[in-house]
Structures are given as C-alpha cells and as structure tokens.
Amino acid sequence: MAHTPNFSIKNYNKIWDNIKIDIQSASFSFANIEAPIDNSKVASTYPFFNMPRDYVEAAINAGFNVFSVANNHTNDQNLEGIKETKKSIEYFSNKYITQSPLYFSGLKNEDENYNFTLIEKDGWKIIFLAITEILNQPTFKSHINYLTPNKTKRTEFIEFCKNIKKENPCDLFIVSIHANEEEYTREIKDSQKSFYYEMLNSGVDIVWSNHAHIIKDREIIKNTSGHNEKLIMYANGNTISGQRTNPSLLDTNPNFLRDNTGDGLLYKVTLSKENKDSPIKIEKTENIFITTYKNTANEYIIKKMNTEFISYLNSVNRKDWTEYIKRRIKINNETTKETVIWQ
C-alpha cells in the first residue's frame, strides 16, 4: 500500500533494502498492489489511492515478480484509472521481459468471466488467478476480476476453477482473493474457510487471501492419496503502508488495530515434485515477520523483526522502539499460527 508518509520518502528503493535478499531468493515472489497505477495522475492516499509507476517499480527492483491488482481499491480512479493500470502493466511487462518476466492478474475485458495468467518456468506450469470480493464503489466492476460474495456466484466460481484446471493442465493453481471480510480482526469465519476448502477441492492448490491488513493463520493440508499438498494463507498483513502512523511505543501490550497494521509476514514456501507427473509436496515453510519502521528521518521503511534489528535499535539508543518491537514479535508469534492438517 501507499499513504502520504510512504510517498514522502525520496528514494522508494530504500523501503525494500532490508528484505530484498529474501524476496530475490525465491523463484516467484507475490505481492498485492492495493491501488491503481495511473502514471498520468499524481500519487494519492486514502480514500482514493493511486500509485505512480516508480513506487511500484521499487518493489519490482526488490524482486517481486507476480502481482495481484484485484482488490477493493482497484477502481479508486474510475475507469480511466483501470485503463492506465493496464498501460502500466504493459509497460512493466515489456521493460522486464528479458531479465525477469513479470506476471499480473486481476483486470479483465468486459466479455470475460475472469482473467488469469499462465506462468511457465523450469519445467513448472502455474495458473495464477487474482479476484476480489469487495469494491469500495460498485462502478466498472465488469473490468475487474470481481466475485459477488454470495453462494450462487461462489458456486459459479468453483465451476470456473474446475474448468480452467481441466482446460489448462498444470502443476500448481494459485488463487489470490481479496476477501469480503472484516478488517483488522484475526477471526476466520466458518463461511470463509468453507469457501476456501471448496476451492481446494475444485483443483486450486494455494489460496492466498488478503484484505484484513493484519496477519492471520496459515493451514497446510497434507495427504497420503497421491494428490498435491495444499495451502491456505488467511491473511499476511501489510508489507508496506502508512496505516500505523503513531505506534503505541510506550504501551505495555500494544495490540491495538493500528499497531497490528504495521506488521506483515513474508511467508516463504518451498515446493517440490519428483517428476512431471508426481504430486506437489510442501517441503518447507518459513515465517519472516516484518514491520514498517519509522526511522529518525521520518521515513517509513521495512525491517525484519529479529534479534539483529533489536540490536540495531539498542545501538542507536531507540529504547522505546526496542521494547516495542520485542512486544510486536511476541504478539505475532502468540496470535498467529501455522497448522498442518492430514487428510
């Protein structure tokens, strides 16, 4: 995301310096761009977001290469903003095609149900489909991978997933969903969980959910029946944003809504297959908790929440931030979890 404090930094690349080694280490690094990318307009913050290309390009330079552009802010700049976002996607795709191909999903033509992208690399074939169940305004939704969040439309979507999996045999089918859920709560509703399991049963392998702005649980579904192992990420929080403008540095247990929005999770998943016909296994997962740190120059940058960062804060005598980050680490470890389920 990008709010006024994020746009205020002079060098956008600096935002990502502390985590780009982690982003670049993966074959594919996924991110949600929660705004139009209309380069004909100035940057704008809540409630009608807009990102300039150079803000997004800093994330690309850091190593992100697969993007969802379907979320509740996709049409913040109306139809012209959607058209300009398509132009920006084309610009990025052409610019980076030779060195590191980029992949986008979330926008579509009016006559399409949903638009998805096919990714092929190193013998792997991946379907990536980004949808949103929520738009802040109902306009121009025919240009967006928008799913009306009711039983009928969700059932139709499940059938769509079955069909594209049948028509496009692949190793991995990933759905990004900007969920119709309450923001800022770690609660996972039964209806949401049921819908995601329906997706998995329809042929989807990974459900990557967004919108809560805070970190939620992860579920790994393992099996002994010769099918792909599955994964649900219920929410990974914010990577970068300006939602936490005044962190509760002195509070003994800062667990307020705004404090939670300052944290995120880089969730690193290692997948393997023995041969082209064998099922996909989830070999390893790694939690990398990150936080939006306001440095002494009032720049909003990303830091990994670890002992190295705590040592740095001590060395520059930022005792309030030292204790705050310790508490944030404790909160995220205690209130979010990864569960392995055998089927």
Short mmCIF file of C-alpha atoms in Angstrom, two decimals:
data_model
loop_
_atom_site.label_atom_id
_atom_site.label_comp_id
_atom_site.label_asym_id
_atom_site.label_seq_id
_atom_site.Cartn_x
_atom_site.Cartn_y
_atom_site.Cartn_z
CA MET A 1 0.00 0.00 0.00
CA ALA A 2 0.98 3.65 -0.12
CA HIS A 3 -0.22 6.51 2.04
CA THR A 4 1.16 10.03 2.24
CA PRO A 5 4.06 9.03 4.54
CA ASN A 6 5.10 6.33 2.06
CA PHE A 7 5.10 8.71 -0.88
CA SER A 8 7.16 11.21 1.10
CA ILE A 9 10.36 9.15 1.05
CA LYS A 10 12.74 10.44 -1.64
CA ASN A 11 14.15 7.05 -2.63
CA TYR A 12 11.45 4.38 -2.91
CA ASN A 13 14.07 1.63 -3.26
CA LYS A 14 15.15 2.32 0.32
CA ILE A 15 11.81 0.95 1.53
CA TRP A 16 12.83 -2.57 0.49
CA ASP A 17 16.56 -2.65 1.29
CA ASN A 18 16.28 -4.81 4.41
CA ILE A 19 14.19 -7.57 2.83
CA LYS A 20 15.14 -7.64 -0.83
CA ILE A 21 17.58 -10.51 -0.29
CA ASP A 22 14.64 -12.61 0.93
CA ILE A 23 12.38 -11.51 -1.93
CA GLN A 24 15.04 -12.20 -4.56
CA SER A 25 15.85 -15.63 -3.14
CA ALA A 26 12.52 -17.07 -4.33
CA SER A 27 11.64 -18.25 -7.83
CA PHE A 28 8.39 -16.33 -7.51
CA SER A 29 7.61 -13.52 -5.06
CA PHE A 30 3.97 -12.49 -4.85
CA ALA A 31 2.54 -9.09 -3.85
CA ASN A 32 -0.81 -7.33 -3.88
CA ILE A 33 -0.77 -3.82 -5.39
CA GLU A 34 -3.58 -2.12 -3.49
CA ALA A 35 -4.14 0.87 -5.76
CA PRO A 36 -4.48 1.83 -9.40
CA ILE A 37 -1.17 2.58 -11.17
CA ASP A 38 -2.16 5.71 -13.09
CA ASN A 39 1.03 7.48 -14.11
CA SER A 40 -0.94 10.36 -15.67
CA LYS A 41 -2.03 11.48 -12.18
CA VAL A 42 -0.18 12.41 -9.03
CA ALA A 43 0.15 9.96 -6.18
CA SER A 44 -2.85 9.93 -3.88
CA THR A 45 -3.67 8.45 -0.50
CA TYR A 46 -6.81 7.21 1.29
CA PRO A 47 -9.66 7.06 0.43
CA PHE A 48 -8.90 7.13 -3.32
CA PHE A 49 -5.46 5.65 -3.81
CA ASN A 50 -3.14 5.99 -6.78
CA MET A 51 0.45 4.84 -7.18
CA PRO A 52 2.98 6.27 -9.64
CA ARG A 53 4.96 3.73 -11.63
CA ASP A 54 8.21 4.42 -9.81
CA TYR A 55 6.65 3.41 -6.48
CA VAL A 56 5.64 0.05 -7.92
CA GLU A 57 8.92 -0.28 -9.79
CA ALA A 58 10.83 -0.11 -6.49
CA ALA A 59 9.00 -3.28 -5.43
CA ILE A 60 9.86 -4.88 -8.78
CA ASN A 61 13.51 -3.92 -8.34
CA ALA A 62 13.41 -5.52 -4.90
CA GLY A 63 12.42 -8.82 -6.52
CA PHE A 64 8.63 -9.10 -6.60
CA ASN A 65 7.52 -10.61 -9.90
CA VAL A 66 3.92 -11.85 -9.52
CA PHE A 67 1.22 -9.31 -8.72
CA SER A 68 -2.46 -9.20 -7.87
CA VAL A 69 -4.19 -5.98 -8.94
CA ALA A 70 -7.68 -7.04 -7.80
CA ASN A 71 -8.79 -5.50 -4.51
CA ASN A 72 -11.24 -3.04 -3.02
CA HIS A 73 -9.20 -0.07 -4.30
CA THR A 74 -8.77 -1.25 -7.91
CA ASN A 75 -11.32 1.23 -9.26
CA ASP A 76 -10.41 4.16 -6.97
CA GLN A 77 -9.53 6.27 -10.04
CA ASN A 78 -12.59 5.12 -12.01
CA LEU A 79 -12.43 3.60 -15.50
CA GLU A 80 -9.56 5.81 -16.62
CA GLY A 81 -7.52 4.56 -13.68
CA ILE A 82 -8.20 0.94 -14.67
CA LYS A 83 -7.16 1.67 -18.25
CA GLU A 84 -4.00 3.42 -17.07
CA THR A 85 -3.22 0.48 -14.77
CA LYS A 86 -3.40 -1.81 -17.81
CA LYS A 87 -0.97 0.51 -19.61
CA SER A 88 1.38 0.40 -16.62
CA ILE A 89 1.22 -3.39 -16.55
CA GLU A 90 2.12 -3.47 -20.25
CA TYR A 91 4.96 -1.00 -19.63
CA PHE A 92 6.44 -3.10 -16.80
CA SER A 93 5.96 -6.37 -18.67
CA ASN A 94 7.80 -5.07 -21.73
CA LYS A 95 10.57 -3.44 -19.73
CA TYR A 96 11.45 -6.55 -17.71
CA ILE A 97 10.65 -9.33 -20.16
CA THR A 98 14.27 -10.19 -20.95
CA GLN A 99 15.74 -10.05 -17.45
CA SER A 100 12.90 -11.23 -15.21
CA PRO A 101 9.38 -11.73 -16.62
CA LEU A 102 6.53 -10.24 -14.61
CA TYR A 103 3.04 -11.64 -14.15
CA PHE A 104 -0.18 -9.80 -13.28
CA SER A 105 -3.78 -10.86 -12.67
CA GLY A 106 -6.92 -9.02 -11.61
CA LEU A 107 -8.09 -6.97 -14.58
CA LYS A 108 -10.12 -8.30 -17.50
CA ASN A 109 -12.09 -7.43 -20.60
CA GLU A 110 -15.80 -6.84 -20.15
CA ASP A 111 -16.72 -10.03 -22.04
CA GLU A 112 -14.55 -12.28 -19.84
CA ASN A 113 -15.61 -14.07 -16.66
CA TYR A 114 -12.19 -13.89 -15.03
CA ASN A 115 -8.76 -13.31 -16.47
CA PHE A 116 -5.87 -15.47 -15.28
CA THR A 117 -2.22 -15.76 -16.22
CA LEU A 118 -0.11 -18.81 -17.02
CA ILE A 119 3.41 -18.97 -15.64
CA GLU A 120 5.96 -21.42 -17.01
CA LYS A 121 9.46 -21.79 -15.60
CA ASP A 122 11.97 -24.60 -15.06
CA GLY A 123 9.51 -27.30 -16.04
CA TRP A 124 6.70 -25.94 -13.86
CA LYS A 125 3.37 -24.68 -15.17
CA ILE A 126 1.38 -22.45 -12.81
CA ILE A 127 -2.07 -20.86 -13.10
CA PHE A 128 -2.35 -17.58 -11.19
CA LEU A 129 -5.78 -16.02 -10.74
CA ALA A 130 -6.46 -12.89 -8.66
CA ILE A 131 -10.00 -11.93 -7.69
CA THR A 132 -11.70 -9.54 -5.30
CA GLU A 133 -14.98 -9.96 -3.43
CA ILE A 134 -15.09 -6.35 -2.36
CA LEU A 135 -15.01 -2.96 -4.11
CA ASN A 136 -15.33 0.34 -2.26
CA GLN A 137 -17.52 1.62 -5.07
CA PRO A 138 -19.60 -0.56 -7.43
CA THR A 139 -18.53 1.14 -10.66
CA PHE A 140 -16.67 -0.52 -13.55
CA LYS A 141 -16.59 -3.92 -11.89
CA SER A 142 -17.01 -5.54 -15.33
CA HIS A 143 -13.35 -4.62 -15.95
CA ILE A 144 -12.16 -6.31 -12.74
CA ASN A 145 -11.99 -9.94 -11.59
CA TYR A 146 -14.86 -9.23 -9.23
CA LEU A 147 -16.73 -12.03 -7.48
CA THR A 148 -20.03 -11.14 -5.84
CA PRO A 149 -19.74 -12.73 -2.37
CA ASN A 150 -22.88 -14.84 -2.33
CA LYS A 151 -23.48 -18.57 -2.56
CA THR A 152 -24.62 -18.56 -6.18
CA LYS A 153 -21.63 -16.62 -7.51
CA ARG A 154 -19.18 -18.55 -5.37
CA THR A 155 -20.59 -21.82 -6.72
CA GLU A 156 -20.18 -20.50 -10.26
CA PHE A 157 -16.62 -19.53 -9.45
CA ILE A 158 -15.87 -23.03 -8.19
CA GLU A 159 -17.10 -24.42 -11.51
CA PHE A 160 -14.96 -21.88 -13.36
CA CYS A 161 -11.91 -23.10 -11.44
CA LYS A 162 -12.70 -26.71 -12.31
CA ASN A 163 -12.99 -25.84 -15.98
CA ILE A 164 -9.80 -23.84 -16.30
CA LYS A 165 -7.88 -26.56 -14.45
CA LYS A 166 -9.29 -29.13 -16.89
CA GLU A 167 -8.51 -26.97 -19.91
CA ASN A 168 -5.05 -25.96 -18.66
CA PRO A 169 -3.33 -28.93 -17.00
CA CYS A 170 -0.78 -27.50 -14.60
CA ASP A 171 1.47 -28.29 -11.67
CA LEU A 172 0.09 -25.56 -9.44
CA PHE A 173 -3.09 -23.46 -9.32
CA ILE A 174 -2.88 -20.35 -7.14
CA VAL A 175 -5.84 -18.08 -6.32
CA SER A 176 -5.38 -14.66 -4.72
CA ILE A 177 -8.64 -13.50 -3.16
CA HIS A 178 -9.28 -10.08 -1.69
CA ALA A 179 -11.84 -11.33 0.76
CA ASN A 180 -15.20 -9.94 1.81
CA GLU A 181 -14.27 -9.92 5.47
CA GLU A 182 -13.98 -7.55 8.38
CA GLU A 183 -10.71 -5.64 8.51
CA TYR A 184 -8.28 -5.62 11.46
CA THR A 185 -9.51 -8.83 13.09
CA ARG A 186 -7.79 -12.22 13.23
CA GLU A 187 -11.13 -14.05 13.22
CA ILE A 188 -11.61 -16.55 10.39
CA LYS A 189 -15.28 -17.12 9.68
CA ASP A 190 -16.59 -20.62 9.02
CA SER A 191 -18.16 -19.44 5.74
CA GLN A 192 -14.80 -18.15 4.55
CA LYS A 193 -12.98 -21.35 5.50
CA SER A 194 -15.67 -23.46 3.83
CA PHE A 195 -15.37 -21.50 0.57
CA TYR A 196 -11.59 -21.85 0.52
CA TYR A 197 -11.85 -25.60 1.05
CA GLU A 198 -14.30 -25.75 -1.83
CA MET A 199 -11.64 -24.04 -3.95
CA LEU A 200 -9.06 -26.62 -2.92
CA ASN A 201 -11.46 -29.43 -3.78
CA SER A 202 -12.05 -27.86 -7.21
CA GLY A 203 -8.37 -28.09 -8.16
CA VAL A 204 -6.89 -24.97 -6.57
CA ASP A 205 -3.67 -25.70 -4.67
CA ILE A 206 -2.93 -22.43 -2.87
CA VAL A 207 -5.43 -19.85 -1.58
CA TRP A 208 -3.76 -16.55 -0.75
CA SER A 209 -6.25 -14.27 1.00
CA ASN A 210 -5.96 -10.52 1.59
CA HIS A 211 -7.85 -7.52 2.98
CA ALA A 212 -7.57 -7.84 6.77
CA HIS A 213 -4.39 -5.68 6.91
CA ILE A 214 -3.10 -7.86 9.74
CA ILE A 215 -1.53 -11.31 9.96
CA LYS A 216 -3.78 -14.35 10.29
CA ASP A 217 -3.22 -18.11 10.40
CA ARG A 218 -1.89 -20.46 7.75
CA GLU A 219 -3.11 -24.01 7.04
CA ILE A 220 -1.13 -26.75 5.28
CA ILE A 221 -3.22 -29.67 4.09
CA LYS A 222 -1.14 -32.82 3.63
CA ASN A 223 -2.45 -36.12 2.31
CA THR A 224 -1.47 -39.68 1.52
CA SER A 225 -3.72 -40.11 -1.52
CA GLY A 226 -1.28 -39.05 -4.22
CA HIS A 227 -2.67 -35.53 -4.74
CA ASN A 228 -0.98 -32.15 -4.38
CA GLU A 229 -0.49 -30.87 -0.86
CA LYS A 230 -2.48 -27.68 -0.30
CA LEU A 231 -2.07 -24.33 1.44
CA ILE A 232 -4.33 -21.56 2.72
CA MET A 233 -2.97 -18.19 3.85
CA TYR A 234 -5.84 -16.37 5.54
CA ALA A 235 -4.01 -13.01 5.59
CA ASN A 236 -0.36 -11.97 5.68
CA GLY A 237 -0.78 -8.38 6.87
CA ASN A 238 0.72 -5.30 5.25
CA THR A 239 4.09 -5.35 3.55
CA ILE A 240 4.40 -1.55 3.47
CA SER A 241 1.76 1.03 4.36
CA GLY A 242 1.17 4.18 6.37
CA GLN A 243 -1.71 2.84 8.41
CA ARG A 244 0.31 2.76 11.63
CA THR A 245 1.25 6.43 11.85
CA ASN A 246 1.55 6.60 15.64
CA PRO A 247 2.75 3.28 17.04
CA SER A 248 1.96 2.76 20.72
CA LEU A 249 5.62 2.71 21.70
CA LEU A 250 5.13 3.12 25.41
CA ASP A 251 2.14 0.84 25.89
CA THR A 252 2.93 -2.33 27.84
CA ASN A 253 0.92 -4.51 25.45
CA PRO A 254 0.32 -2.69 22.16
CA ASN A 255 -2.25 -4.86 20.45
CA PHE A 256 -4.48 -2.16 19.01
CA LEU A 257 -5.84 -2.18 15.47
CA ARG A 258 -3.42 0.40 14.08
CA ASP A 259 -0.42 -1.28 15.67
CA ASN A 260 -1.31 -4.58 14.02
CA THR A 261 -1.47 -2.94 10.57
CA GLY A 262 2.20 -2.04 10.82
CA ASP A 263 3.29 -5.68 10.66
CA GLY A 264 3.38 -8.24 7.89
CA LEU A 265 4.53 -11.73 7.09
CA LEU A 266 6.79 -12.82 4.27
CA TYR A 267 5.76 -16.46 4.03
CA LYS A 268 8.37 -18.48 2.20
CA VAL A 269 7.13 -21.81 0.83
CA THR A 270 9.37 -24.45 -0.75
CA LEU A 271 7.55 -26.82 -3.13
CA SER A 272 8.87 -29.91 -4.86
CA LYS A 273 7.90 -32.67 -7.29
CA GLU A 274 9.80 -35.82 -8.21
CA ASN A 275 8.80 -35.71 -11.88
CA LYS A 276 6.27 -34.04 -14.14
CA ASP A 277 3.50 -36.47 -13.14
CA SER A 278 4.17 -36.62 -9.40
CA PRO A 279 2.16 -34.68 -6.79
CA ILE A 280 3.45 -31.41 -5.37
CA LYS A 281 4.83 -31.56 -1.86
CA ILE A 282 5.25 -28.65 0.56
CA GLU A 283 8.78 -29.33 1.73
CA LYS A 284 9.30 -26.34 3.98
CA THR A 285 7.77 -23.07 5.16
CA GLU A 286 9.45 -20.11 6.79
CA ASN A 287 7.92 -17.19 8.67
CA ILE A 288 9.71 -13.87 8.19
CA PHE A 289 7.90 -11.27 10.29
CA ILE A 290 8.37 -7.71 9.06
CA THR A 291 7.36 -4.30 10.31
CA THR A 292 7.03 -0.76 8.99
CA TYR A 293 9.68 1.19 10.88
CA LYS A 294 9.69 4.98 11.14
CA ASN A 295 13.36 5.93 11.25
CA THR A 296 14.83 9.13 12.66
CA ALA A 297 14.39 10.83 9.27
CA ASN A 298 10.64 10.01 9.49
CA GLU A 299 10.97 7.61 6.57
CA TYR A 300 8.71 4.56 6.50
CA ILE A 301 10.87 1.53 5.66
CA ILE A 302 10.54 -2.22 6.11
CA LYS A 303 12.55 -4.09 8.72
CA LYS A 304 12.66 -7.75 9.65
CA MET A 305 11.61 -8.27 13.25
CA ASN A 306 14.56 -10.23 14.60
CA THR A 307 17.44 -10.02 17.08
CA GLU A 308 19.57 -8.14 14.56
CA PHE A 309 17.01 -5.34 14.34
CA ILE A 310 16.65 -5.22 18.13
CA SER A 311 20.46 -4.96 18.48
CA TYR A 312 20.48 -2.13 15.96
CA LEU A 313 17.77 -0.23 17.86
CA ASN A 314 19.76 -0.62 21.07
CA SER A 315 22.91 0.64 19.36
CA VAL A 316 21.20 3.86 18.23
CA ASN A 317 19.56 4.30 21.63
CA ARG A 318 15.97 3.93 20.42
CA LYS A 319 14.89 2.16 23.61
CA ASP A 320 11.18 2.82 23.03
CA TRP A 321 11.32 1.12 19.63
CA THR A 322 13.43 -1.72 21.06
CA GLU A 323 10.78 -2.64 23.61
CA TYR A 324 8.00 -2.07 21.10
CA ILE A 325 9.49 -4.49 18.56
CA LYS A 326 10.04 -7.10 21.27
CA ARG A 327 6.36 -6.87 22.12
CA ARG A 328 5.36 -6.99 18.45
CA ILE A 329 7.35 -10.19 17.93
CA LYS A 330 5.68 -11.76 20.96
CA ILE A 331 2.21 -10.74 19.82
CA ASN A 332 2.65 -12.06 16.27
CA ASN A 333 4.08 -15.36 17.46
CA GLU A 334 1.33 -15.88 20.02
CA THR A 335 -1.69 -14.74 18.00
CA THR A 336 -0.96 -16.30 14.60
CA LYS A 337 -0.09 -19.90 13.87
CA GLU A 338 0.59 -22.45 11.17
CA THR A 339 -1.47 -25.63 11.33
CA VAL A 340 -0.77 -28.89 9.49
CA ILE A 341 -3.86 -30.96 8.69
CA TRP A 342 -3.67 -34.53 7.38
CA GLN A 343 -6.38 -35.82 5.07
#
